[in-house]
Amino acid sequence: MDSEAMDAYSVAVSTVAKIVTPHVAGVELARGSGSAVVFTEDGHLLTNAHVVGGHRRGLATFSDGAEAEFDVVGADPLSDLAVLRARGETPSAARLGDADKLVVGQLVIAVGSPLGFTGSVTAGVVSALGRALPVRQGRTARVIEDVIQTDAALNPGNSGGALADSAGRVVGVNTAVAGIGLGLAVPINATTRRIIDTLLVEGRVRRAYLGLVGVPAPLPDDIAERTGQRAGLRVREVVPDGPAHRAGLRSGDLVLTVDRERVSDAQGIQRRLFAEMIGTSLPITVLRNGAMVDVYAKPTELVG
């Protein structure tokens, strides 16, 4: 890399670091630590659910040395997001971006407190988009959808910190180190903003439950040509006496739409299963024995 390009890169990274670092805190709890990002002007911080665990309070330390005790407002293990509320003054809110506008190869900067070093900055690129990060809550297994993969160095303590674009907008919350040179971040987009807003108001996220397990599968050529849809979700398992089972869904069905919206993977269904769907009559179109069939399921609330 020539000196001019290196200078441009250095300027971009140092500018973002200057913008974002003041809004990022190191957080300490009775057991464990991590990072968090101030995202409202009245002192709310965003972090990972796995950072807070079962704790209800802790201490945030900012890059200028200022400290503020905080309470945990709410956590959602199934998206790995949590909201904190500082008791004292905090820096102003970071500017949130939209991860759905990221492209592979784009510069991103990670700011956090790896190994307890508050305000540490690393840089890299978006290595891949649309990754899925498996998570579990009790016996329930789900995936965090559209996870951002980056090669920006992440170490223990980075979790909960900011992943920012070259304009200094926070586009992700660093959540895990999957291997050497591989970092993952929960995206900031319309879906996660909805989760964050719900945590702010209710302290938890209620989700609807159908009780089926499926895998992506291509549609037969004639159906694909007729519908303009190329893939659906092949039902592998239906939980006995669950909402899907009671609605008549069967193993082998190929789900085309849920609530009249096309789905091609499990995430497509999960996006529909928020609290307002609990107890409603949810239309599901499936391909069964070459024919399209409509069934109506009544999701229950996900517990455990």
GROMACS .gro file of C-alpha atoms in nm:
model
  304
    1MET     CA    1   0.000   0.000   0.000
    2ASP     CA    2   0.150   0.335  -0.101
    3SER     CA    3   0.190   0.621   0.145
    4GLU     CA    4  -0.099   0.822   0.003
    5ALA     CA    5  -0.340   0.531   0.037
    6MET     CA    6  -0.208   0.455   0.384
    7ASP     CA    7  -0.261   0.817   0.484
    8ALA     CA    8  -0.619   0.809   0.359
    9TYR     CA    9  -0.684   0.486   0.547
   10SER     CA   10  -0.526   0.624   0.864
   11VAL     CA   11  -0.728   0.943   0.842
   12ALA     CA   12  -1.052   0.747   0.800
   13VAL     CA   13  -0.983   0.520   1.095
   14SER     CA   14  -0.858   0.793   1.328
   15THR     CA   15  -1.154   1.016   1.242
   16VAL     CA   16  -1.405   0.742   1.324
   17ALA     CA   17  -1.215   0.656   1.642
   18LYS     CA   18  -1.239   1.018   1.754
   19ILE     CA   19  -1.612   1.026   1.679
   20VAL     CA   20  -1.712   0.694   1.832
   21THR     CA   21  -1.476   0.630   2.125
   22PRO     CA   22  -1.633   0.884   2.367
   23HIS     CA   23  -1.969   0.703   2.338
   24VAL     CA   24  -1.831   0.357   2.423
   25ALA     CA   25  -1.784   0.232   2.779
   26GLY     CA   26  -1.620  -0.062   2.943
   27VAL     CA   27  -1.872  -0.236   3.169
   28GLU     CA   28  -1.797  -0.436   3.480
   29LEU     CA   29  -2.040  -0.667   3.653
   30ALA     CA   30  -2.007  -0.887   3.960
   31ARG     CA   31  -1.889  -1.162   3.728
   32GLY     CA   32  -1.757  -1.067   3.390
   33SER     CA   33  -1.703  -0.757   3.183
   34GLY     CA   34  -1.748  -0.622   2.834
   35SER     CA   35  -1.836  -0.305   2.648
   36ALA     CA   36  -2.146  -0.094   2.580
   37VAL     CA   37  -2.251   0.197   2.359
   38VAL     CA   38  -2.452   0.502   2.465
   39PHE     CA   39  -2.743   0.525   2.222
   40THR     CA   40  -2.990   0.769   2.381
   41GLU     CA   41  -2.943   1.116   2.519
   42ASP     CA   42  -3.093   1.016   2.854
   43GLY     CA   43  -2.822   0.762   2.932
   44HIS     CA   44  -2.927   0.429   2.786
   45LEU     CA   45  -2.651   0.197   2.669
   46LEU     CA   46  -2.663  -0.098   2.432
   47THR     CA   47  -2.463  -0.415   2.491
   48ASN     CA   48  -2.486  -0.794   2.454
   49ALA     CA   49  -2.721  -1.007   2.658
   50HIS     CA   50  -2.438  -1.251   2.722
   51VAL     CA   51  -2.232  -0.967   2.873
   52VAL     CA   52  -2.492  -0.890   3.141
   53GLY     CA   53  -2.595  -1.253   3.196
   54GLY     CA   54  -2.825  -1.261   3.497
   55HIS     CA   55  -2.687  -0.943   3.655
   56ARG     CA   56  -2.908  -0.645   3.733
   57ARG     CA   57  -2.647  -0.372   3.782
   58GLY     CA   58  -2.285  -0.282   3.718
   59LEU     CA   59  -2.036  -0.002   3.654
   60ALA     CA   60  -1.959   0.170   3.323
   61THR     CA   61  -1.624   0.341   3.264
   62PHE     CA   62  -1.575   0.577   2.969
   63SER     CA   63  -1.259   0.658   2.777
   64ASP     CA   64  -1.207   0.985   2.970
   65GLY     CA   65  -1.214   0.797   3.301
   66ALA     CA   66  -1.567   0.902   3.400
   67GLU     CA   67  -1.772   0.633   3.571
   68ALA     CA   68  -2.144   0.570   3.604
   69GLU     CA   69  -2.332   0.294   3.779
   70PHE     CA   70  -2.602   0.134   3.568
   71ASP     CA   71  -2.907  -0.087   3.596
   72VAL     CA   72  -3.002  -0.352   3.343
   73VAL     CA   73  -3.331  -0.245   3.182
   74GLY     CA   74  -3.378  -0.564   2.987
   75ALA     CA   75  -3.202  -0.836   2.791
   76ASP     CA   76  -3.299  -1.057   2.500
   77PRO     CA   77  -3.076  -1.366   2.482
   78LEU     CA   78  -3.224  -1.472   2.149
   79SER     CA   79  -3.086  -1.162   1.974
   80ASP     CA   80  -2.793  -1.124   2.219
   81LEU     CA   81  -2.891  -0.764   2.289
   82ALA     CA   82  -2.940  -0.586   2.621
   83VAL     CA   83  -3.024  -0.231   2.730
   84LEU     CA   84  -2.869  -0.059   3.033
   85ARG     CA   85  -2.966   0.267   3.206
   86ALA     CA   86  -2.693   0.476   3.368
   87ARG     CA   87  -2.773   0.637   3.702
   88GLY     CA   88  -2.541   0.930   3.646
   89GLU     CA   89  -2.433   1.145   3.355
   90THR     CA   90  -2.307   0.986   3.036
   91PRO     CA   91  -2.161   1.116   2.710
   92SER     CA   92  -2.405   1.200   2.432
   93ALA     CA   93  -2.554   0.927   2.216
   94ALA     CA   94  -2.364   0.763   1.933
   95ARG     CA   95  -2.523   0.791   1.590
   96LEU     CA   96  -2.681   0.464   1.479
   97GLY     CA   97  -2.661   0.352   1.116
   98ASP     CA   98  -2.827   0.084   0.906
   99ALA     CA   99  -2.638  -0.242   0.863
  100ASP     CA  100  -2.863  -0.339   0.573
  101LYS     CA  101  -2.671  -0.086   0.363
  102LEU     CA  102  -2.330  -0.244   0.427
  103VAL     CA  103  -2.140  -0.413   0.144
  104VAL     CA  104  -1.865  -0.675   0.157
  105GLY     CA  105  -1.522  -0.512   0.158
  106GLN     CA  106  -1.643  -0.196   0.330
  107LEU     CA  107  -1.423  -0.045   0.601
  108VAL     CA  108  -1.547  -0.097   0.957
  109ILE     CA  109  -1.396   0.006   1.290
  110ALA     CA  110  -1.448  -0.176   1.619
  111VAL     CA  111  -1.435   0.020   1.945
  112GLY     CA  112  -1.453  -0.150   2.282
  113SER     CA  113  -1.268  -0.262   2.592
  114PRO     CA  114  -1.078  -0.578   2.502
  115LEU     CA  115  -0.901  -0.734   2.799
  116GLY     CA  116  -1.019  -0.435   3.006
  117PHE     CA  117  -0.845  -0.168   2.795
  118THR     CA  118  -1.119   0.093   2.756
  119GLY     CA  119  -1.140   0.281   2.426
  120SER     CA  120  -0.939   0.035   2.217
  121VAL     CA  121  -0.979   0.063   1.840
  122THR     CA  122  -0.925  -0.195   1.564
  123ALA     CA  123  -1.012  -0.175   1.197
  124GLY     CA  124  -1.089  -0.413   0.914
  125VAL     CA  125  -1.345  -0.480   0.647
  126VAL     CA  126  -1.685  -0.642   0.624
  127SER     CA  127  -1.583  -0.997   0.535
  128ALA     CA  128  -1.934  -1.132   0.479
  129LEU     CA  129  -2.297  -1.048   0.539
  130GLY     CA  130  -2.599  -1.260   0.619
  131ARG     CA  131  -2.419  -1.499   0.851
  132ALA     CA  132  -2.628  -1.683   1.109
  133LEU     CA  133  -2.515  -1.712   1.471
  134PRO     CA  134  -2.683  -2.004   1.657
  135VAL     CA  135  -2.799  -1.917   2.009
  136ARG     CA  136  -2.994  -2.102   2.274
  137GLN     CA  137  -3.229  -1.997   2.551
  138GLY     CA  138  -3.311  -2.290   2.775
  139ARG     CA  139  -3.425  -2.565   2.539
  140THR     CA  140  -3.508  -2.319   2.262
  141ALA     CA  141  -3.264  -2.291   1.972
  142ARG     CA  142  -3.276  -1.998   1.732
  143VAL     CA  143  -3.036  -1.800   1.518
  144ILE     CA  144  -2.942  -1.434   1.514
  145GLU     CA  145  -3.003  -1.346   1.152
  146ASP     CA  146  -2.795  -1.135   0.914
  147VAL     CA  147  -2.491  -1.127   1.144
  148ILE     CA  148  -2.199  -0.916   1.018
  149GLN     CA  149  -1.865  -1.095   0.978
  150THR     CA  150  -1.554  -0.878   1.000
  151ASP     CA  151  -1.180  -0.929   1.018
  152ALA     CA  152  -1.140  -0.637   1.262
  153ALA     CA  153  -0.957  -0.787   1.560
  154LEU     CA  154  -1.191  -0.868   1.848
  155ASN     CA  155  -1.080  -0.997   2.187
  156PRO     CA  156  -1.252  -1.082   2.517
  157GLY     CA  157  -1.412  -0.761   2.642
  158ASN     CA  158  -1.499  -0.634   2.293
  159SER     CA  159  -1.843  -0.792   2.322
  160GLY     CA  160  -2.106  -0.519   2.346
  161GLY     CA  161  -1.883  -0.259   2.184
  162ALA     CA  162  -1.945  -0.063   1.866
  163LEU     CA  163  -1.884  -0.165   1.508
  164ALA     CA  164  -1.888   0.159   1.309
  165ASP     CA  165  -1.876   0.248   0.941
  166SER     CA  166  -1.643   0.509   0.789
  167ALA     CA  167  -1.896   0.784   0.866
  168GLY     CA  168  -1.884   0.705   1.238
  169ARG     CA  169  -2.228   0.547   1.247
  170VAL     CA  170  -2.271   0.241   1.471
  171VAL     CA  171  -2.389  -0.038   1.241
  172GLY     CA  172  -2.335  -0.335   1.472
  173VAL     CA  173  -2.278  -0.457   1.826
  174ASN     CA  174  -1.974  -0.684   1.846
  175THR     CA  175  -2.089  -1.012   1.986
  176ALA     CA  176  -1.841  -1.296   1.947
  177VAL     CA  177  -1.503  -1.415   1.836
  178ALA     CA  178  -1.561  -1.723   1.622
  179GLY     CA  179  -1.195  -1.791   1.547
  180ILE     CA  180  -0.864  -1.629   1.464
  181GLY     CA  181  -0.928  -1.334   1.234
  182LEU     CA  182  -1.305  -1.382   1.251
  183GLY     CA  183  -1.536  -1.146   1.438
  184LEU     CA  184  -1.914  -1.124   1.442
  185ALA     CA  185  -2.150  -0.840   1.520
  186VAL     CA  186  -2.526  -0.816   1.566
  187PRO     CA  187  -2.649  -0.571   1.301
  188ILE     CA  188  -2.828  -0.246   1.373
  189ASN     CA  189  -3.122  -0.260   1.134
  190ALA     CA  190  -3.502  -0.241   1.134
  191THR     CA  191  -3.541  -0.578   1.309
  192THR     CA  192  -3.295  -0.511   1.590
  193ARG     CA  193  -3.419  -0.154   1.638
  194ARG     CA  194  -3.759  -0.305   1.705
  195ILE     CA  195  -3.606  -0.538   1.963
  196ILE     CA  196  -3.419  -0.249   2.126
  197ASP     CA  197  -3.734  -0.034   2.142
  198THR     CA  198  -3.924  -0.321   2.301
  199LEU     CA  199  -3.652  -0.371   2.563
  200LEU     CA  200  -3.664   0.001   2.646
  201VAL     CA  201  -4.038  -0.008   2.706
  202GLU     CA  202  -4.106  -0.358   2.838
  203GLY     CA  203  -3.769  -0.490   2.954
  204ARG     CA  204  -3.814  -0.810   2.754
  205VAL     CA  205  -3.915  -0.929   2.410
  206ARG     CA  206  -4.220  -1.151   2.381
  207ARG     CA  207  -4.214  -1.383   2.081
  208ALA     CA  208  -4.466  -1.605   1.916
  209TYR     CA  209  -4.402  -1.978   1.875
  210LEU     CA  210  -4.509  -2.215   1.596
  211GLY     CA  211  -4.320  -2.534   1.677
  212LEU     CA  212  -4.162  -2.645   1.355
  213VAL     CA  213  -3.810  -2.710   1.231
  214GLY     CA  214  -3.720  -2.662   0.866
  215VAL     CA  215  -3.441  -2.622   0.616
  216PRO     CA  216  -3.421  -2.409   0.299
  217ALA     CA  217  -3.520  -2.596  -0.017
  218PRO     CA  218  -3.570  -2.502  -0.383
  219LEU     CA  219  -3.919  -2.495  -0.531
  220PRO     CA  220  -4.003  -2.723  -0.825
  221ASP     CA  221  -3.945  -2.545  -1.155
  222ASP     CA  222  -4.314  -2.520  -1.246
  223ILE     CA  223  -4.408  -2.371  -0.908
  224ALA     CA  224  -4.111  -2.133  -0.918
  225GLU     CA  225  -4.215  -2.014  -1.262
  226ARG     CA  226  -4.576  -1.973  -1.155
  227THR     CA  227  -4.504  -1.786  -0.830
  228GLY     CA  228  -4.175  -1.611  -0.909
  229GLN     CA  229  -4.039  -1.760  -0.585
  230ARG     CA  230  -3.730  -1.980  -0.605
  231ALA     CA  231  -3.706  -2.131  -0.257
  232GLY     CA  232  -3.910  -2.212   0.051
  233LEU     CA  233  -3.866  -2.382   0.388
  234ARG     CA  234  -3.894  -2.761   0.394
  235VAL     CA  235  -4.054  -2.878   0.721
  236ARG     CA  236  -3.835  -3.143   0.881
  237GLU     CA  237  -4.007  -3.170   1.216
  238VAL     CA  238  -4.336  -3.057   1.370
  239VAL     CA  239  -4.346  -3.038   1.750
  240PRO     CA  240  -4.628  -3.262   1.878
  241ASP     CA  241  -4.933  -3.064   1.994
  242GLY     CA  242  -4.766  -2.735   1.903
  243PRO     CA  243  -4.941  -2.462   1.703
  244ALA     CA  244  -4.804  -2.590   1.370
  245HIS     CA  245  -4.913  -2.947   1.453
  246ARG     CA  246  -5.263  -2.835   1.553
  247ALA     CA  247  -5.289  -2.635   1.228
  248GLY     CA  248  -5.219  -2.949   1.026
  249LEU     CA  249  -4.866  -2.879   0.911
  250ARG     CA  250  -4.671  -3.194   0.832
  251SER     CA  251  -4.314  -3.305   0.791
  252GLY     CA  252  -4.233  -3.273   0.422
  253ASP     CA  253  -4.447  -2.963   0.362
  254LEU     CA  254  -4.267  -2.686   0.177
  255VAL     CA  255  -4.357  -2.351   0.337
  256LEU     CA  256  -4.394  -2.074   0.077
  257THR     CA  257  -4.544  -1.784   0.273
  258VAL     CA  258  -4.619  -1.690   0.632
  259ASP     CA  259  -4.868  -1.409   0.691
  260ARG     CA  260  -4.871  -1.368   0.309
  261GLU     CA  261  -4.497  -1.287   0.310
  262ARG     CA  262  -4.256  -1.513   0.121
  263VAL     CA  263  -4.011  -1.715   0.326
  264SER     CA  264  -3.708  -1.909   0.211
  265ASP     CA  265  -3.542  -1.990   0.544
  266ALA     CA  266  -3.610  -2.010   0.918
  267GLN     CA  267  -3.522  -1.644   0.966
  268GLY     CA  268  -3.801  -1.548   0.730
  269ILE     CA  269  -4.049  -1.705   0.971
  270GLN     CA  270  -3.879  -1.566   1.282
  271ARG     CA  271  -3.915  -1.211   1.149
  272ARG     CA  272  -4.294  -1.255   1.170
  273LEU     CA  273  -4.305  -1.405   1.519
  274PHE     CA  274  -4.324  -1.106   1.750
  275ALA     CA  275  -4.573  -1.049   2.032
  276GLU     CA  276  -4.859  -0.922   1.818
  277MET     CA  277  -4.880  -1.260   1.643
  278ILE     CA  278  -4.951  -1.449   1.968
  279GLY     CA  279  -5.301  -1.595   1.951
  280THR     CA  280  -5.376  -1.459   1.603
  281SER     CA  281  -5.481  -1.667   1.305
  282LEU     CA  282  -5.163  -1.677   1.098
  283PRO     CA  283  -5.205  -1.784   0.733
  284ILE     CA  284  -4.936  -2.023   0.608
  285THR     CA  285  -4.917  -2.141   0.247
  286VAL     CA  286  -4.740  -2.471   0.186
  287LEU     CA  287  -4.669  -2.690  -0.113
  288ARG     CA  288  -4.794  -3.042  -0.041
  289ASN     CA  289  -4.803  -3.325  -0.294
  290GLY     CA  290  -4.771  -3.076  -0.578
  291ALA     CA  291  -5.060  -2.855  -0.462
  292MET     CA  292  -5.056  -2.526  -0.273
  293VAL     CA  293  -5.248  -2.552   0.053
  294ASP     CA  294  -5.342  -2.280   0.301
  295VAL     CA  295  -5.343  -2.358   0.674
  296TYR     CA  296  -5.406  -2.126   0.966
  297ALA     CA  297  -5.199  -2.155   1.282
  298LYS     CA  298  -5.244  -1.976   1.613
  299PRO     CA  299  -4.895  -1.908   1.757
  300THR     CA  300  -4.851  -1.931   2.132
  301GLU     CA  301  -4.602  -1.737   2.344
  302LEU     CA  302  -4.246  -1.867   2.343
  303VAL     CA  303  -4.136  -1.957   2.696
  304GLY     CA  304  -3.827  -2.116   2.848
   0.00000   0.00000   0.00000
